[in-house]
Tab-separated table of C-alpha atoms and ligand atoms in Angstrom:
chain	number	residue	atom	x	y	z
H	51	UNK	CA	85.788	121.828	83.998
H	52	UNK	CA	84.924	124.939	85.515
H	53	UNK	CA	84.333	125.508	89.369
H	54	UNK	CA	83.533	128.673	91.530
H	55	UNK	CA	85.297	128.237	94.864
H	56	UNK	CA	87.744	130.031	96.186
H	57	UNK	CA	90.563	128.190	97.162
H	58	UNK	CA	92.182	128.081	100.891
H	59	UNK	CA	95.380	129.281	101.115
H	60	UNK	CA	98.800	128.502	103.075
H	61	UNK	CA	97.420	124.993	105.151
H	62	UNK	CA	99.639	123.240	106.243
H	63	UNK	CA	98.124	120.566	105.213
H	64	UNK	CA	98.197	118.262	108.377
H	65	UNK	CA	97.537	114.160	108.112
H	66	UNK	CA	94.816	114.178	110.260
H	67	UNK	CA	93.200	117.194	108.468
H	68	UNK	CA	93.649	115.655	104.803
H	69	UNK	CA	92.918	112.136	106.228
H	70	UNK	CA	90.224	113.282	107.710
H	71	UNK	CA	88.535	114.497	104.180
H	72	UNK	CA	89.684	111.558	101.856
H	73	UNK	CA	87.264	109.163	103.948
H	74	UNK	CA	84.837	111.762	104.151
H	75	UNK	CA	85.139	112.706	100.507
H	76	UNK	CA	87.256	110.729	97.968
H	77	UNK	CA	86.736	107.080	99.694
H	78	UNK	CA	83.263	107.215	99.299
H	79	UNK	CA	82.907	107.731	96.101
H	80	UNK	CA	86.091	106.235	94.599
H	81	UNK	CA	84.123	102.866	93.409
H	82	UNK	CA	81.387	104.822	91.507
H	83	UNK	CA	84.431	107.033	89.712
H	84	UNK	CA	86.332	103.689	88.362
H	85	UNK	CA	82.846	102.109	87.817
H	86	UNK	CA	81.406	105.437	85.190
H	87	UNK	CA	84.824	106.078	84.304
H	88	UNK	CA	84.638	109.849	85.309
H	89	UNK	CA	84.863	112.299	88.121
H	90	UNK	CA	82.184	114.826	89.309
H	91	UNK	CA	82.899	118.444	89.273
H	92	UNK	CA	81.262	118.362	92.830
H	93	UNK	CA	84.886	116.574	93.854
H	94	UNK	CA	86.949	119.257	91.733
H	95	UNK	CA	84.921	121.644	94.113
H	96	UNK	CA	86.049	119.956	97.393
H	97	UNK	CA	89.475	120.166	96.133
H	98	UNK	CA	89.367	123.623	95.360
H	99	UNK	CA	87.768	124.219	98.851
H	100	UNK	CA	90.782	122.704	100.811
H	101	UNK	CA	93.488	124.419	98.250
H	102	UNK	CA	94.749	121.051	97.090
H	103	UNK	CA	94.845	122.082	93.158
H	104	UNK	CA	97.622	124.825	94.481
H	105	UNK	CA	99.128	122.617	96.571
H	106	UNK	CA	102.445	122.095	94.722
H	107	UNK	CA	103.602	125.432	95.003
H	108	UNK	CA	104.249	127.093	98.592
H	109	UNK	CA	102.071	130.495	99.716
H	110	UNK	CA	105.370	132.145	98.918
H	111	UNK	CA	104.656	131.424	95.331
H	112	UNK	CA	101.934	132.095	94.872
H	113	UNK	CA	100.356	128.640	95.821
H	114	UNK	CA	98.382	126.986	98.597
H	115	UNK	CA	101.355	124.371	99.786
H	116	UNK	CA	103.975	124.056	102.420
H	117	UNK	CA	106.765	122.497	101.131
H	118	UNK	CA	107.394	118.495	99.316
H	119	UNK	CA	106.966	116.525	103.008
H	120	UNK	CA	103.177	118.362	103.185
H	121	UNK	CA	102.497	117.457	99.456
H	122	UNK	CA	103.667	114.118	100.255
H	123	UNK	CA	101.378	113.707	102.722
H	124	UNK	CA	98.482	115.452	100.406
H	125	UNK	CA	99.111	113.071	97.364
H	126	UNK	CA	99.650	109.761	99.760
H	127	UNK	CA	95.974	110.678	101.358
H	128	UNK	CA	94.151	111.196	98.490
H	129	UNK	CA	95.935	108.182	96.700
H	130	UNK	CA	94.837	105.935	99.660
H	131	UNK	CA	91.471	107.201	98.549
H	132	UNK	CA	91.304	106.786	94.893
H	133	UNK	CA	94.297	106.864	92.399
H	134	UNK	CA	92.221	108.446	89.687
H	135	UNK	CA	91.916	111.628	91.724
H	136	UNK	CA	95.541	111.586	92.944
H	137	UNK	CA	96.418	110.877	88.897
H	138	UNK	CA	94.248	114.034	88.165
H	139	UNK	CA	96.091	115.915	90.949
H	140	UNK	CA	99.343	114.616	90.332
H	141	UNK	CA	99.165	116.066	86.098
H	142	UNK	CA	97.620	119.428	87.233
H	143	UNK	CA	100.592	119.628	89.794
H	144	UNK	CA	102.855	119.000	86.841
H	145	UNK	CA	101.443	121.911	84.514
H	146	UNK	CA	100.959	124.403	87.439
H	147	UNK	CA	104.621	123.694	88.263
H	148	UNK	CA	106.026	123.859	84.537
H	149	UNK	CA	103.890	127.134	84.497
H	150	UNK	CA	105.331	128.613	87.633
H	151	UNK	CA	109.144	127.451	86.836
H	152	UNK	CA	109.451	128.360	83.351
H	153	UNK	CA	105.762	130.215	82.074
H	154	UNK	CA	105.928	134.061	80.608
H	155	UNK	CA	104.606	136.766	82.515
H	156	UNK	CA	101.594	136.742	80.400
H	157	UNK	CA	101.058	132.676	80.802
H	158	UNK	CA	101.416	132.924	84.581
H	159	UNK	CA	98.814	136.071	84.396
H	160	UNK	CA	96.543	134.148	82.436
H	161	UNK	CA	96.332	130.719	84.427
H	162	UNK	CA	97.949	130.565	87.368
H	163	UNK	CA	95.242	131.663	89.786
H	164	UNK	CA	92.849	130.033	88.141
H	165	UNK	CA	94.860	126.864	88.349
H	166	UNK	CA	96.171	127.200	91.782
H	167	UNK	CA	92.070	127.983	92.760
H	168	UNK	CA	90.705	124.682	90.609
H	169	UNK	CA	89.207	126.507	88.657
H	170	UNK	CA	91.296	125.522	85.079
H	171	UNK	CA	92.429	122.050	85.128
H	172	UNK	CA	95.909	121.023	83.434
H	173	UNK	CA	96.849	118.032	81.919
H	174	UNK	CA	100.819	116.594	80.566
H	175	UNK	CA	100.702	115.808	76.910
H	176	UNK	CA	104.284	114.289	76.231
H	177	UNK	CA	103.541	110.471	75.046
H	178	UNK	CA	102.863	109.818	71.155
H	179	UNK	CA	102.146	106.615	69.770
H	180	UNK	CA	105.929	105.965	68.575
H	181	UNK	CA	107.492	108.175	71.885
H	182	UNK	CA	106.614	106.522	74.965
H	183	UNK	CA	109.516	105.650	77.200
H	184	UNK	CA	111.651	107.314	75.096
H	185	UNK	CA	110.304	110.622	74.564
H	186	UNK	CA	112.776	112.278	73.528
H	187	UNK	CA	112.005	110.603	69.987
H	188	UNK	CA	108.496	112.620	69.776
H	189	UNK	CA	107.516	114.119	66.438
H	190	UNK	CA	104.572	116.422	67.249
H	191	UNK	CA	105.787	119.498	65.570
H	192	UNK	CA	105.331	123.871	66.308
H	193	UNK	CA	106.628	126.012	63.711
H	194	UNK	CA	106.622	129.802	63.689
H	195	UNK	CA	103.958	131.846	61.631
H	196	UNK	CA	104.396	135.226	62.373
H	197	UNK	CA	102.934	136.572	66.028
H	198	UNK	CA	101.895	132.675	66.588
H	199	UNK	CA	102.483	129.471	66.845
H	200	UNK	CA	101.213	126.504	65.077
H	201	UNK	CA	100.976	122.980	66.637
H	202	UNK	CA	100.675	119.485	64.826
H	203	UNK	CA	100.761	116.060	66.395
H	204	UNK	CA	98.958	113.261	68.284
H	205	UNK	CA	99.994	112.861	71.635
H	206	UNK	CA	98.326	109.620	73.609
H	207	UNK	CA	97.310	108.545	77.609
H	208	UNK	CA	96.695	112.028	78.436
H	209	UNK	CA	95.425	111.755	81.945
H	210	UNK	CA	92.979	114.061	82.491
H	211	UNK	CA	92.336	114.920	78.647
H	212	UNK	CA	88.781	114.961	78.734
H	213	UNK	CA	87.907	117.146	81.283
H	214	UNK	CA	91.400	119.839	81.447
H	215	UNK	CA	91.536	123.477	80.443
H	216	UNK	CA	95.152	124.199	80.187
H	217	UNK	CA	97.242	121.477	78.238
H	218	UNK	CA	100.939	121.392	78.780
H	219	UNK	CA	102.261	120.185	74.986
H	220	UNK	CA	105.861	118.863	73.990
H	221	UNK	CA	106.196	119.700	70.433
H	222	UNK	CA	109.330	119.797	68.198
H	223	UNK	CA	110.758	123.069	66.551
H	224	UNK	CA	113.188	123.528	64.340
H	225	UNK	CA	115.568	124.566	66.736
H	226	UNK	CA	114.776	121.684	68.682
H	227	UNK	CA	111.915	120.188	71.554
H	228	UNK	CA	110.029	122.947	73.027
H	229	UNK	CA	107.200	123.128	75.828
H	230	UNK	CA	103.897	124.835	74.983
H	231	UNK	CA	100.846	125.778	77.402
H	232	UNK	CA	98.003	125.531	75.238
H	233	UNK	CA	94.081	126.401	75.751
H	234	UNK	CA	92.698	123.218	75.336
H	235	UNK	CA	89.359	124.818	74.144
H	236	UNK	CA	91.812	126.372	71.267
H	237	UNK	CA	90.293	125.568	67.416
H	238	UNK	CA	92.482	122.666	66.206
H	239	UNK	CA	92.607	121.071	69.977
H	240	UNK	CA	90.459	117.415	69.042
H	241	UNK	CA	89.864	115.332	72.021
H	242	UNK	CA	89.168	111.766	72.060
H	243	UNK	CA	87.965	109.966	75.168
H	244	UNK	CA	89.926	106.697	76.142
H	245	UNK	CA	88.027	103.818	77.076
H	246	UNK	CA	88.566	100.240	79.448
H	247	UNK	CA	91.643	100.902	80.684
H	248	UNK	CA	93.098	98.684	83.370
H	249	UNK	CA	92.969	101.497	86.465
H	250	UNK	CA	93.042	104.400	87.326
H	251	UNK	CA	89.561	104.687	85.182
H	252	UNK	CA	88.004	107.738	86.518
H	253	UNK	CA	91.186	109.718	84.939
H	254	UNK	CA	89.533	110.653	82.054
H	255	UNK	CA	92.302	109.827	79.755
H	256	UNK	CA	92.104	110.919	76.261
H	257	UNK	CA	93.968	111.011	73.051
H	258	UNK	CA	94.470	114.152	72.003
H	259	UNK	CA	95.427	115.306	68.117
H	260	UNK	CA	96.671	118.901	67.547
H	261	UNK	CA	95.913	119.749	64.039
H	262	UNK	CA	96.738	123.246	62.754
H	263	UNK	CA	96.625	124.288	66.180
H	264	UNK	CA	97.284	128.313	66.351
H	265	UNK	CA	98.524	129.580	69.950
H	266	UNK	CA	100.079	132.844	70.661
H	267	UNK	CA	103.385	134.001	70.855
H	268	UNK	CA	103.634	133.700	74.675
H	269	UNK	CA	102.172	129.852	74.590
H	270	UNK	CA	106.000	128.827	74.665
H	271	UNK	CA	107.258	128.351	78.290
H	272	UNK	CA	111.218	127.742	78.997
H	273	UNK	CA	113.504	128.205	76.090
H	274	UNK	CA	113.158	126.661	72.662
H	275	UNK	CA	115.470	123.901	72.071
H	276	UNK	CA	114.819	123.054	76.173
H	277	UNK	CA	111.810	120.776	76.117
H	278	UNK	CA	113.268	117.795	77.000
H	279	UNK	CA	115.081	119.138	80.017
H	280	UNK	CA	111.690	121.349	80.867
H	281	UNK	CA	109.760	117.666	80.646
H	282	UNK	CA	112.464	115.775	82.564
H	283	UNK	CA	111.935	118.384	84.829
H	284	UNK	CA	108.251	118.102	85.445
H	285	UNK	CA	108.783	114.345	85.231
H	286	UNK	CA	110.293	114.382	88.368
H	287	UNK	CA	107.791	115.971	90.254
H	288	UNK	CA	105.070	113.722	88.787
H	289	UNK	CA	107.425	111.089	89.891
H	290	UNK	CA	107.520	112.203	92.953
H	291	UNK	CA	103.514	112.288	93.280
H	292	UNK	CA	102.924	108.651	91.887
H	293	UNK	CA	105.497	107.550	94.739
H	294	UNK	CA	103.390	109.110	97.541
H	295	UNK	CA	100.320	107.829	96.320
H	296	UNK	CA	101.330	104.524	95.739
H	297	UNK	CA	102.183	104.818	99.515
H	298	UNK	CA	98.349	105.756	99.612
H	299	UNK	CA	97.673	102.421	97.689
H	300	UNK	CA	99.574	100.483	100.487
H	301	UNK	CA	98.114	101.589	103.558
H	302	UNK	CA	94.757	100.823	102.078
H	303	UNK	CA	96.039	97.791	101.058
H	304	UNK	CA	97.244	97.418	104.595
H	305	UNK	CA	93.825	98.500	106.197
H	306	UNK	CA	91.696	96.618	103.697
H	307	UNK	CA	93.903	93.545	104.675
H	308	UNK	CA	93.910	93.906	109.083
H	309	UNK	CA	90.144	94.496	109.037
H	310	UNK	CA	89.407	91.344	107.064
H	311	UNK	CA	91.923	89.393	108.513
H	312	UNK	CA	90.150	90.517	111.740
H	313	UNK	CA	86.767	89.612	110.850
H	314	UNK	CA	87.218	86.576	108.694
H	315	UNK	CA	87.159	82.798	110.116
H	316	UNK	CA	88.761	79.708	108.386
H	317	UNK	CA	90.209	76.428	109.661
H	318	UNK	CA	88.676	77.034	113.393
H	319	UNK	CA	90.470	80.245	113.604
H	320	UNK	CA	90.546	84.046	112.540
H	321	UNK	CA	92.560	84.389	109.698
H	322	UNK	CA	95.195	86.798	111.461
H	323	UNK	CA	95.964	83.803	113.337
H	324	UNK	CA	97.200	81.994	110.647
H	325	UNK	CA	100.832	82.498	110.322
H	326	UNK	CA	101.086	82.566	106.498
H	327	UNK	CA	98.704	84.822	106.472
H	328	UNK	CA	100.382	87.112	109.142
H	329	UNK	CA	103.329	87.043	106.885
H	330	UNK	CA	101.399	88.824	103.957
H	331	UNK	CA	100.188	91.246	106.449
H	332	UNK	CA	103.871	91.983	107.615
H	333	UNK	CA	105.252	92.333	104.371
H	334	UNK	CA	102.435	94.602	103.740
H	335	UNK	CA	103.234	96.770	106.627
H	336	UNK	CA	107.023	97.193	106.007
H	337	UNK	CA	106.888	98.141	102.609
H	338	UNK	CA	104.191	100.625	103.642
H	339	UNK	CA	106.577	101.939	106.062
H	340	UNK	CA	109.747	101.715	103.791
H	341	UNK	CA	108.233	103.657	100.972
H	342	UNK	CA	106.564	106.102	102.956
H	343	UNK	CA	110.486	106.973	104.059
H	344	UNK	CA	111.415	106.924	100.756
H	345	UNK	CA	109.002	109.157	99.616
H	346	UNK	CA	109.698	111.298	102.462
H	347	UNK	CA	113.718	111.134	101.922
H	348	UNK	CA	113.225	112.657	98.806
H	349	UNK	CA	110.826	115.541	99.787
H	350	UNK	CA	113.465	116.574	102.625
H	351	UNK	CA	115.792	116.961	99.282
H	352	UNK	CA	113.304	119.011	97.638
H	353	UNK	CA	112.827	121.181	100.207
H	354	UNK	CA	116.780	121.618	100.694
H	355	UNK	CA	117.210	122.115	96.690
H	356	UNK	CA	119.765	119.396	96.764
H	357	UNK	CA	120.290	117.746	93.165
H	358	UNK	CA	120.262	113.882	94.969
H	359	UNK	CA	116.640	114.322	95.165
H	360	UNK	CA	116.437	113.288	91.137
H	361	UNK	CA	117.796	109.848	92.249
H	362	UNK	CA	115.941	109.381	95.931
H	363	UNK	CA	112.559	110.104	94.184
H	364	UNK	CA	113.251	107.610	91.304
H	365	UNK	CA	114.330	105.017	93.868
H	366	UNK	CA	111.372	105.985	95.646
H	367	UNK	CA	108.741	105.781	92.714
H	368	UNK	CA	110.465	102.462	91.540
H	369	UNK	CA	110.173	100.408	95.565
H	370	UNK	CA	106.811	102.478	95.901
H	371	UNK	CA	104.945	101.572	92.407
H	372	UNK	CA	106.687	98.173	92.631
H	373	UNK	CA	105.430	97.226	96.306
H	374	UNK	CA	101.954	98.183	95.586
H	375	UNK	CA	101.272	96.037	93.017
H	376	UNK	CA	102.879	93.116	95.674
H	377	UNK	CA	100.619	94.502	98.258
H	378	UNK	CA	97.973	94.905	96.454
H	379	UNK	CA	98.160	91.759	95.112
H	380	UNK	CA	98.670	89.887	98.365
H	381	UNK	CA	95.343	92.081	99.642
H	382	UNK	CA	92.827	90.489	97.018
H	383	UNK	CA	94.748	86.690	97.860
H	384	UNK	CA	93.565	87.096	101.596
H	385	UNK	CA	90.308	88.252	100.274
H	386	UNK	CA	89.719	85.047	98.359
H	387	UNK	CA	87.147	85.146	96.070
H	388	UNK	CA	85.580	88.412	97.333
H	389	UNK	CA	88.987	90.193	96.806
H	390	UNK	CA	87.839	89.181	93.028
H	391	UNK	CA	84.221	90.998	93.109
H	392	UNK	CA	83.077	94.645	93.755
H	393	UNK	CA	82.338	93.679	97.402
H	394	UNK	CA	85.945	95.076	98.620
H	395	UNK	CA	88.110	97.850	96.793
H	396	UNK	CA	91.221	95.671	96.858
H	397	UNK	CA	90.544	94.658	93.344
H	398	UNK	CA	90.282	98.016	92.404
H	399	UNK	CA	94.112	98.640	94.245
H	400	UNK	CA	95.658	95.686	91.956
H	401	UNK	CA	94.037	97.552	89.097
H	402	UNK	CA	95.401	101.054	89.780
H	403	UNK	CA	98.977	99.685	91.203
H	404	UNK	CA	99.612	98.409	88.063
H	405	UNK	CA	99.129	101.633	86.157
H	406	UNK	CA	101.836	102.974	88.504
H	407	UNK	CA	104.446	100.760	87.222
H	408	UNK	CA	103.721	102.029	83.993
H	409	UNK	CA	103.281	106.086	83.956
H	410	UNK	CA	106.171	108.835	84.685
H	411	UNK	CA	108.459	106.420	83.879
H	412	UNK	CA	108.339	102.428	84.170
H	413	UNK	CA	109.739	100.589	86.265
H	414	UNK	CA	112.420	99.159	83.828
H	415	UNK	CA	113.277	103.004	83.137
H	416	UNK	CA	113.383	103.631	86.588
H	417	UNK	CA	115.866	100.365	86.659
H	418	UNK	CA	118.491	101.796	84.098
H	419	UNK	CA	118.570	105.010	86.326
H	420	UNK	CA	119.342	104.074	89.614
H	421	UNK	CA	121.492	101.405	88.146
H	422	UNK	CA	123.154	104.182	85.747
H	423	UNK	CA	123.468	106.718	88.990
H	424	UNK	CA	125.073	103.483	91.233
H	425	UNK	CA	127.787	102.602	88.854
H	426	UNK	CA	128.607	106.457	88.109
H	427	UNK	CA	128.297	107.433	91.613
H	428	UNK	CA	130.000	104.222	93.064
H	429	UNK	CA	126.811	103.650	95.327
H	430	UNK	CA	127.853	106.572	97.183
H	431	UNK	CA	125.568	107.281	100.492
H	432	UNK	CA	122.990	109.922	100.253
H	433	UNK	CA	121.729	111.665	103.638
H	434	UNK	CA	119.517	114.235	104.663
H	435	UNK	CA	121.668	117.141	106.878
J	1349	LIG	C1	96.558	105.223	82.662
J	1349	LIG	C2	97.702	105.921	81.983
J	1349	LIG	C3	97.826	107.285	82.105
J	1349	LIG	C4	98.861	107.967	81.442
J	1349	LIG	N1	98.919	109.332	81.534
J	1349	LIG	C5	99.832	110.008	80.762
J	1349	LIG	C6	99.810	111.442	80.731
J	1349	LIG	O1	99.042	112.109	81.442
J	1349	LIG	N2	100.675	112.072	79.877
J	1349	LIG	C7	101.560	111.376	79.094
J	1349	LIG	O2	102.309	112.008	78.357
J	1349	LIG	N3	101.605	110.022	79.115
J	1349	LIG	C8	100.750	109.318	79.929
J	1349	LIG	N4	100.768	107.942	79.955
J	1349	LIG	C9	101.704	107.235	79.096
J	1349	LIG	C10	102.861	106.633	79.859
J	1349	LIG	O3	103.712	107.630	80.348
J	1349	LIG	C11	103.581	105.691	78.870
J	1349	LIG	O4	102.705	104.611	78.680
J	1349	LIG	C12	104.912	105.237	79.378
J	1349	LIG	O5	105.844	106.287	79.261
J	1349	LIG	C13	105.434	104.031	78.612
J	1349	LIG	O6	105.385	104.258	77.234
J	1349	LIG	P1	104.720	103.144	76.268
J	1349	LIG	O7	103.378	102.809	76.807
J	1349	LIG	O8	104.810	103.652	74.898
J	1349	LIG	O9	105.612	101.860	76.464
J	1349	LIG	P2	107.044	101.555	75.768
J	1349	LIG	O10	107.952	102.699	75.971
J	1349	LIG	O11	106.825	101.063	74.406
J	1349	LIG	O12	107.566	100.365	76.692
J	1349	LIG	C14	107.069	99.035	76.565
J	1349	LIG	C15	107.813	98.159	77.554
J	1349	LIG	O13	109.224	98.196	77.262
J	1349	LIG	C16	109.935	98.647	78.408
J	1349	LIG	N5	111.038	99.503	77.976
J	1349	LIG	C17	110.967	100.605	77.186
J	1349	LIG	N6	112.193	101.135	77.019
J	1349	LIG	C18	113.055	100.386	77.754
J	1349	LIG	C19	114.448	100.447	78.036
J	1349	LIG	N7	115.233	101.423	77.538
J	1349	LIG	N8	114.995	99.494	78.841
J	1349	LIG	C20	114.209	98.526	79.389
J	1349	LIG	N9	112.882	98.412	79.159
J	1349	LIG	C21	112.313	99.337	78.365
J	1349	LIG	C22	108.943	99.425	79.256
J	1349	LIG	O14	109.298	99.417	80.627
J	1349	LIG	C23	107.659	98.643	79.001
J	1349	LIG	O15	107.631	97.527	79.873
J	1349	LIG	C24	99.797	107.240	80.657
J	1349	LIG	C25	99.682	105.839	80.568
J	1349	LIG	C26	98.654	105.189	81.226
J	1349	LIG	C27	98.544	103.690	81.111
């Protein structure tokens, strides 16, 4: 998808600013994405316009951002909007990133402005129908052939697959798992849309199968042999984008929830009035609150370069992804039966929460880890100087 706006540069990125343009942009139009299962390039425009496809790197590299507690903030927003944009944001962050971290000279030269500006979209091709959770079992292969590179395999779920420019591939060579940034308009690049899945719909996901696939010599990015530690890598910062914007899903779950509860009348009495009702609304509000420190814990790690922000942003994906499919929940039960129709978005939450428990690591996955890290680490204390 290509777009011709050029993006801003260095915001800061304030709530009020961002907030201010999800309801004016994203909200609106969030229904009609998960209803036709796509996006408009119109939207990939707007994002462009604010700098929000740059956003994960900071001005001082050559990005639009201002550190993890502003992309946070970015990637909450939008997710309160609509969780297919914030999943289309979240895998472009992911490739820009992997391009910035480990890319060539000639990769970076090649894509990098044009992804930082919107204008080429990326997309994270790591799952394969027998490598999911356990990726390091994938079997996609790149071998050698003189000044190129040849990739075969079938990689699955790509969010964003139909519509992005610049795929980031994890392929096998003989010296080991490598990562590859690969044109995906490249001759042996076959696309396959995916269709009725449970959220998130306006993704785009596709299957995508790599057959005879030539790239050149500089496609490779990071060492070979270091794809696994390149995706686990990456995986954390996609981690740490499905955490904020299942913080997003919350407050809207919390909004959707206080407005209704404020306008609906049962039993002689508003429905806030009703204490078991009041109780979903708390619990609602806390979790809200608690992930949105989680989330935040583990950008103020980022930013410091400390090594316990692996940990904070799994425990932070794990309570965020898990209390928004609670809240969301809870939001179409206090709805009654027009939490179960188009009328009210809350449906569409319960739908997209769920994907979050699934992608960049489930939440079982996310279990062994911070239950791995407790034991080794003796639950230890972790605090931000
Ligand atoms: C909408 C959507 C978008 C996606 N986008 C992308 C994308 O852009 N790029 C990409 O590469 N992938 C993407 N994925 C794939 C996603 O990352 C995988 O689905 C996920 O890693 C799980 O793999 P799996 O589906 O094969 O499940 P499996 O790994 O087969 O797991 C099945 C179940 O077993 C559990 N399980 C697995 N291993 C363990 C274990 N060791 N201990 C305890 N429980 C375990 C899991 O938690 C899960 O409940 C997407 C998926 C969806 C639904």
């Amino acid at each position: 998808m290509t777009v011709q706006t050029e993006p801003a540069v260095g915001h800061a990125f304030s709530r009020a600013e961002i907030g201010a343009f999800v309801d004016e942009v994203v909200v609106p139009r969030a229904a009609e994405f998960d209803r036709l299962g796509r996006i408009d390039a119109s939207i990939v425009a707007e994002f462009a316009a604010r700098g929000l496809w740059g956003a994960v790197l900071s001005v001082a590299d050559g990005g639009t951002g201002a550190g993890m507690t502003a992309l946070a903030t970015v990637h909450e927003e939008v997710g309160r909007g609509c969780s297919s944009m914030r999943s289309l944001l979240t895998v472009h962050s992911m490739a820009l990133y992997a391009l910035d971290r480990w890319g060539t000279e000639a990769a970076k030269s090649r894509w990098k402005a044009h992804m930082v500006a919107g204008a080429a979209l990326g997309a994270f091709c790591l799952t394969e129908p027998e490598a999911g959770s356990d990726f390091a079992a994938l079997q996609a292969s790149a071998r050698r052939e003189g000044d190129e590179w040849v990739l075969d395999g079938h990689k699955l779920w790509v969010t964003g697959g139909q519509l992005a420019d610049v795929l980031l591939v994890f392929a096998r060579t003989a010296v080991g798992p490598a990562a590859f940034l690969v044109d995906a308009a490249a001759p042996g690049v076959r696309r396959i849309p995916v269709e009725g899945i449970t959220g998130t719909r306006g993704s785009q996901v596709a299957e995508i199968v790599f057959e005879n696939c030539r790239v050149g010599s500089d496609a490779i990015i990071g060492p070979e042999g270091m794809g696994l530690a390149i995706a686990t890598g990456v995986l954390d910062i996609g981690r740490f984008s499905v955490a904020a914007g299942c913080v997003g899903i919350l407050q809207a779950c919390l909004q959707a929830s206080v407005s209704y509860a404020n306008k609906r009348h049962q039993g002689g009495a508003l429905l806030r009035e009703h204490q078991l009702v009041q109780q979903i609304i708390a619990t609602i509000a806390t979790n809200t609150r608690a992930a949105r420190l989680l989330v935040w814990q583990a950008a103020q790690l980022k930013d410091a370069g400390s090594p316990d922000t692996i940990m904070a942003t799994c425990i932070a994906k794990q309570f965020a992804a898990t209390s928004a499919v609670a809240a969301a929940n809870d939001a179409v039960q206090l709805h009654g039966a027009r939490g179960c129709s188009d009328e009210f978005p809350v449906g569409r939450y319960l739908r997209d929460a769920k994907v979050m428990e699934i992608i960049e690591g489930s939440t079982q996955l996310q279990h062994v880890l911070i239950a791995t890290d407790a034991c080794q680490n003796r639950a230890r204390v972790v605090d931000v100087e």
